[in-house]
Amino acid sequence: MVTGELRRRADEIWQRILAHPFVAELYAGTLPMDKFKYYLLQDYNYLVNFAKALSLAASRAPSVDLMKTALELAYGTVTGEMANYEALLKEVGLSLRDAAEAEPNRVNVSYMAYLKSTCALEGFYQCMAALLPCFWSYAEIAERHGGRLKENPVHVYKKWASVYLSPEYRGLVERLRAVLDSSGLSAEELWPYFKEASLYELEFWQAAYEGH
């Protein structure tokens, strides 16, 4: 499987993601709330642009079915996932206006620019290789740390994490992997995009932890 090989190649990066103090503390319930608030504001901004990248990817799709896949993901991001974030913002005393006015940090700006430029200029499968680490790494984080949630005293952290533990989310990840696995492209061809996005995921967590 192409995606299995991509994941194997990126393991050193992903192990750092999985062990990152932000996610470890979030699932354990020890993450300071101000760090989570900062993350929510940054990630809401990121999701807006992630949906734009998916829409750009749809325009590169080699078939109607693949175009539908990208557009369905874009629609799901701007409806279900962002609605969930709106609820989380309210729970921690923030508003949509706060999210809209929050200035994206440098990692966020660079990551968003990378995804949008890749999805505007490269092929469809290269776009998917760049977008997959975001979806997939969150599922692996949940798998690694999900057992900690039983003792997690922070309701909003448990609510946030529950999305990535759901069978629906796992199914989404498998669907995206299947798209790349059936692409006919080699891991070598897709690796630069998967690697770059994986590094951005790691840097995004670090920026959230540091608050800048």
Tab-separated table of C-alpha atoms in Angstrom:
chain	number	residue	atom	x	y	z
A	1	MET	CA	0.000	0.000	0.000
A	2	VAL	CA	1.315	3.425	-0.975
A	3	THR	CA	-0.045	5.119	2.145
A	4	GLY	CA	1.507	2.472	4.379
A	5	GLU	CA	4.892	3.200	2.831
A	6	LEU	CA	4.377	6.953	3.245
A	7	ARG	CA	3.530	6.435	6.897
A	8	ARG	CA	6.582	4.223	7.392
A	9	ARG	CA	8.873	6.828	5.874
A	10	ALA	CA	7.401	9.560	8.063
A	11	ASP	CA	7.531	7.541	11.288
A	12	GLU	CA	10.257	9.620	12.937
A	13	ILE	CA	8.200	12.778	12.398
A	14	TRP	CA	4.967	11.112	13.464
A	15	GLN	CA	6.435	9.680	16.649
A	16	ARG	CA	7.314	13.234	17.648
A	17	ILE	CA	3.737	14.276	16.885
A	18	LEU	CA	2.286	11.406	18.896
A	19	ALA	CA	4.509	12.157	21.883
A	20	HIS	CA	4.133	15.931	21.708
A	21	PRO	CA	3.381	17.468	25.113
A	22	PHE	CA	0.402	19.405	23.743
A	23	VAL	CA	-1.521	16.286	22.718
A	24	ALA	CA	-0.292	14.192	25.654
A	25	GLU	CA	-1.390	16.835	28.160
A	26	LEU	CA	-4.663	17.505	26.347
A	27	TYR	CA	-5.728	13.867	26.504
A	28	ALA	CA	-4.575	13.602	30.121
A	29	GLY	CA	-6.461	16.775	31.067
A	30	THR	CA	-3.375	18.642	32.306
A	31	LEU	CA	-2.969	21.051	29.369
A	32	PRO	CA	-3.349	24.678	30.543
A	33	MET	CA	-6.620	26.067	29.203
A	34	ASP	CA	-4.947	29.139	27.725
A	35	LYS	CA	-2.938	26.866	25.418
A	36	PHE	CA	-6.106	25.098	24.283
A	37	LYS	CA	-7.848	28.410	23.625
A	38	TYR	CA	-4.910	29.573	21.538
A	39	TYR	CA	-4.986	26.300	19.602
A	40	LEU	CA	-8.737	26.590	18.920
A	41	LEU	CA	-8.364	30.086	17.500
A	42	GLN	CA	-5.460	29.026	15.294
A	43	ASP	CA	-7.121	25.816	14.164
A	44	TYR	CA	-10.402	27.503	13.299
A	45	ASN	CA	-8.464	29.822	11.003
A	46	TYR	CA	-6.638	26.817	9.571
A	47	LEU	CA	-9.894	24.943	8.890
A	48	VAL	CA	-11.252	27.816	6.825
A	49	ASN	CA	-8.242	27.602	4.562
A	50	PHE	CA	-8.187	23.800	4.644
A	51	ALA	CA	-11.665	23.856	3.112
A	52	LYS	CA	-10.385	26.216	0.421
A	53	ALA	CA	-7.520	23.823	-0.332
A	54	LEU	CA	-9.974	20.943	-0.677
A	55	SER	CA	-12.073	23.010	-3.063
A	56	LEU	CA	-8.978	23.710	-5.142
A	57	ALA	CA	-8.143	20.003	-5.101
A	58	ALA	CA	-11.617	19.232	-6.444
A	59	SER	CA	-10.842	21.300	-9.526
A	60	ARG	CA	-7.811	19.073	-10.174
A	61	ALA	CA	-9.706	15.796	-9.823
A	62	PRO	CA	-9.317	13.359	-12.755
A	63	SER	CA	-12.868	12.005	-12.335
A	64	VAL	CA	-16.281	13.141	-11.156
A	65	ASP	CA	-16.208	10.658	-8.270
A	66	LEU	CA	-12.930	12.061	-6.980
A	67	MET	CA	-14.209	15.592	-7.428
A	68	LYS	CA	-17.215	14.620	-5.296
A	69	THR	CA	-14.902	13.202	-2.638
A	70	ALA	CA	-12.935	16.446	-2.354
A	71	LEU	CA	-16.063	18.614	-2.373
A	72	GLU	CA	-17.765	16.432	0.244
A	73	LEU	CA	-14.723	16.827	2.479
A	74	ALA	CA	-14.711	20.581	1.936
A	75	TYR	CA	-18.420	20.749	2.750
A	76	GLY	CA	-17.955	18.590	5.840
A	77	THR	CA	-15.165	20.868	7.039
A	78	VAL	CA	-17.193	24.078	6.726
A	79	THR	CA	-20.346	22.556	8.203
A	80	GLY	CA	-19.854	19.693	10.664
A	81	GLU	CA	-16.286	20.265	11.807
A	82	MET	CA	-16.535	24.035	12.028
A	83	ALA	CA	-19.903	23.797	13.773
A	84	ASN	CA	-18.221	21.587	16.349
A	85	TYR	CA	-15.501	24.206	16.763
A	86	GLU	CA	-18.067	26.960	17.183
A	87	ALA	CA	-19.555	24.998	20.075
A	88	LEU	CA	-16.114	24.459	21.597
A	89	LEU	CA	-15.294	28.151	21.319
A	90	LYS	CA	-18.419	29.028	23.273
A	91	GLU	CA	-17.581	26.479	25.960
A	92	VAL	CA	-14.235	28.118	26.651
A	93	GLY	CA	-15.603	31.667	26.569
A	94	LEU	CA	-14.614	32.596	23.017
A	95	SER	CA	-16.706	33.715	20.056
A	96	LEU	CA	-16.654	33.422	16.285
A	97	ARG	CA	-15.587	37.051	16.193
A	98	ASP	CA	-12.589	36.167	18.351
A	99	ALA	CA	-11.730	33.405	15.867
A	100	ALA	CA	-12.195	35.642	12.847
A	101	GLU	CA	-10.016	38.370	14.348
A	102	ALA	CA	-7.273	36.076	15.637
A	103	GLU	CA	-4.001	36.585	13.805
A	104	PRO	CA	-2.627	33.314	12.430
A	105	ASN	CA	0.886	32.565	13.619
A	106	ARG	CA	3.771	32.106	11.187
A	107	VAL	CA	3.516	28.310	11.098
A	108	ASN	CA	-0.199	28.556	10.398
A	109	VAL	CA	0.331	31.050	7.573
A	110	SER	CA	3.058	28.922	6.008
A	111	TYR	CA	1.085	25.688	6.318
A	112	MET	CA	-2.046	27.229	4.793
A	113	ALA	CA	-0.038	28.737	1.946
A	114	TYR	CA	1.633	25.392	1.270
A	115	LEU	CA	-1.653	23.481	1.095
A	116	LYS	CA	-3.406	26.037	-1.086
A	117	SER	CA	-0.503	26.416	-3.504
A	118	THR	CA	-0.096	22.636	-3.783
A	119	CYS	CA	-3.792	22.153	-4.456
A	120	ALA	CA	-3.835	24.993	-6.991
A	121	LEU	CA	-0.731	24.035	-8.940
A	122	GLU	CA	-0.025	20.323	-8.503
A	123	GLY	CA	-1.959	17.218	-9.481
A	124	PHE	CA	-4.956	15.882	-7.577
A	125	TYR	CA	-3.106	13.019	-5.896
A	126	GLN	CA	-0.277	15.303	-4.834
A	127	CYS	CA	-2.958	17.476	-3.211
A	128	MET	CA	-4.352	14.456	-1.379
A	129	ALA	CA	-0.899	13.432	-0.198
A	130	ALA	CA	-0.446	16.906	1.293
A	131	LEU	CA	-3.883	16.895	2.935
A	132	LEU	CA	-3.800	13.343	4.329
A	133	PRO	CA	-1.382	13.875	7.269
A	134	CYS	CA	-3.805	16.281	8.943
A	135	PHE	CA	-6.671	13.778	8.853
A	136	TRP	CA	-4.610	10.690	9.561
A	137	SER	CA	-2.336	11.987	12.325
A	138	TYR	CA	-5.330	13.120	14.398
A	139	ALA	CA	-6.709	9.583	14.195
A	140	GLU	CA	-3.376	8.137	15.334
A	141	ILE	CA	-3.149	10.642	18.170
A	142	ALA	CA	-6.589	9.539	19.345
A	143	GLU	CA	-5.592	5.888	19.069
A	144	ARG	CA	-2.399	6.468	21.054
A	145	HIS	CA	-3.883	8.606	23.828
A	146	GLY	CA	-7.590	7.716	23.873
A	147	GLY	CA	-7.251	5.544	26.974
A	148	ARG	CA	-6.320	8.605	29.012
A	149	LEU	CA	-9.706	10.210	28.499
A	150	LYS	CA	-11.388	8.078	31.178
A	151	GLU	CA	-9.476	9.968	33.836
A	152	ASN	CA	-9.517	13.320	32.032
A	153	PRO	CA	-11.309	15.856	34.260
A	154	VAL	CA	-11.766	18.511	31.547
A	155	HIS	CA	-15.079	18.100	29.717
A	156	VAL	CA	-14.164	20.271	26.741
A	157	TYR	CA	-10.989	18.248	26.110
A	158	LYS	CA	-12.971	15.023	26.126
A	159	LYS	CA	-15.524	16.536	23.758
A	160	TRP	CA	-12.801	17.686	21.363
A	161	ALA	CA	-11.079	14.301	21.362
A	162	SER	CA	-14.275	12.273	20.917
A	163	VAL	CA	-14.545	13.362	17.270
A	164	TYR	CA	-11.276	11.662	16.383
A	165	LEU	CA	-12.181	8.469	18.238
A	166	SER	CA	-15.396	7.928	16.292
A	167	PRO	CA	-15.851	5.150	13.698
A	168	GLU	CA	-17.004	7.839	11.263
A	169	TYR	CA	-13.697	9.654	11.526
A	170	ARG	CA	-11.696	6.461	11.135
A	171	GLY	CA	-13.770	5.671	8.066
A	172	LEU	CA	-12.938	9.066	6.607
A	173	VAL	CA	-9.231	8.433	7.027
A	174	GLU	CA	-9.530	5.014	5.379
A	175	ARG	CA	-11.442	6.577	2.498
A	176	LEU	CA	-8.683	9.096	1.881
A	177	ARG	CA	-6.011	6.433	2.113
A	178	ALA	CA	-7.907	4.375	-0.449
A	179	VAL	CA	-7.890	7.308	-2.858
A	180	LEU	CA	-4.097	7.450	-2.764
A	181	ASP	CA	-3.644	3.692	-2.713
A	182	SER	CA	-5.598	3.445	-5.963
A	183	SER	CA	-3.841	6.393	-7.607
A	184	GLY	CA	-1.282	4.360	-9.511
A	185	LEU	CA	1.463	6.664	-8.205
A	186	SER	CA	4.433	5.474	-6.184
A	187	ALA	CA	5.325	6.461	-2.646
A	188	GLU	CA	8.424	8.091	-4.096
A	189	GLU	CA	6.282	10.451	-6.175
A	190	LEU	CA	3.991	11.374	-3.294
A	191	TRP	CA	6.556	11.447	-0.498
A	192	PRO	CA	7.650	15.119	-0.784
A	193	TYR	CA	4.057	16.297	-0.226
A	194	PHE	CA	3.312	13.866	2.591
A	195	LYS	CA	6.607	14.671	4.332
A	196	GLU	CA	6.181	18.449	4.124
A	197	ALA	CA	2.645	18.329	5.518
A	198	SER	CA	3.756	15.957	8.304
A	199	LEU	CA	6.459	18.429	9.316
A	200	TYR	CA	3.902	21.233	9.315
A	201	GLU	CA	1.626	19.184	11.579
A	202	LEU	CA	4.457	18.797	14.076
A	203	GLU	CA	5.296	22.487	13.881
A	204	PHE	CA	1.628	23.439	14.305
A	205	TRP	CA	1.456	21.557	17.632
A	206	GLN	CA	4.697	23.164	18.800
A	207	ALA	CA	3.499	26.652	17.891
A	208	ALA	CA	0.248	26.025	19.767
A	209	TYR	CA	2.172	24.858	22.819
A	210	GLU	CA	4.448	27.877	22.755
A	211	GLY	CA	1.609	30.287	22.000
A	212	HIS	CA	3.145	31.952	18.961
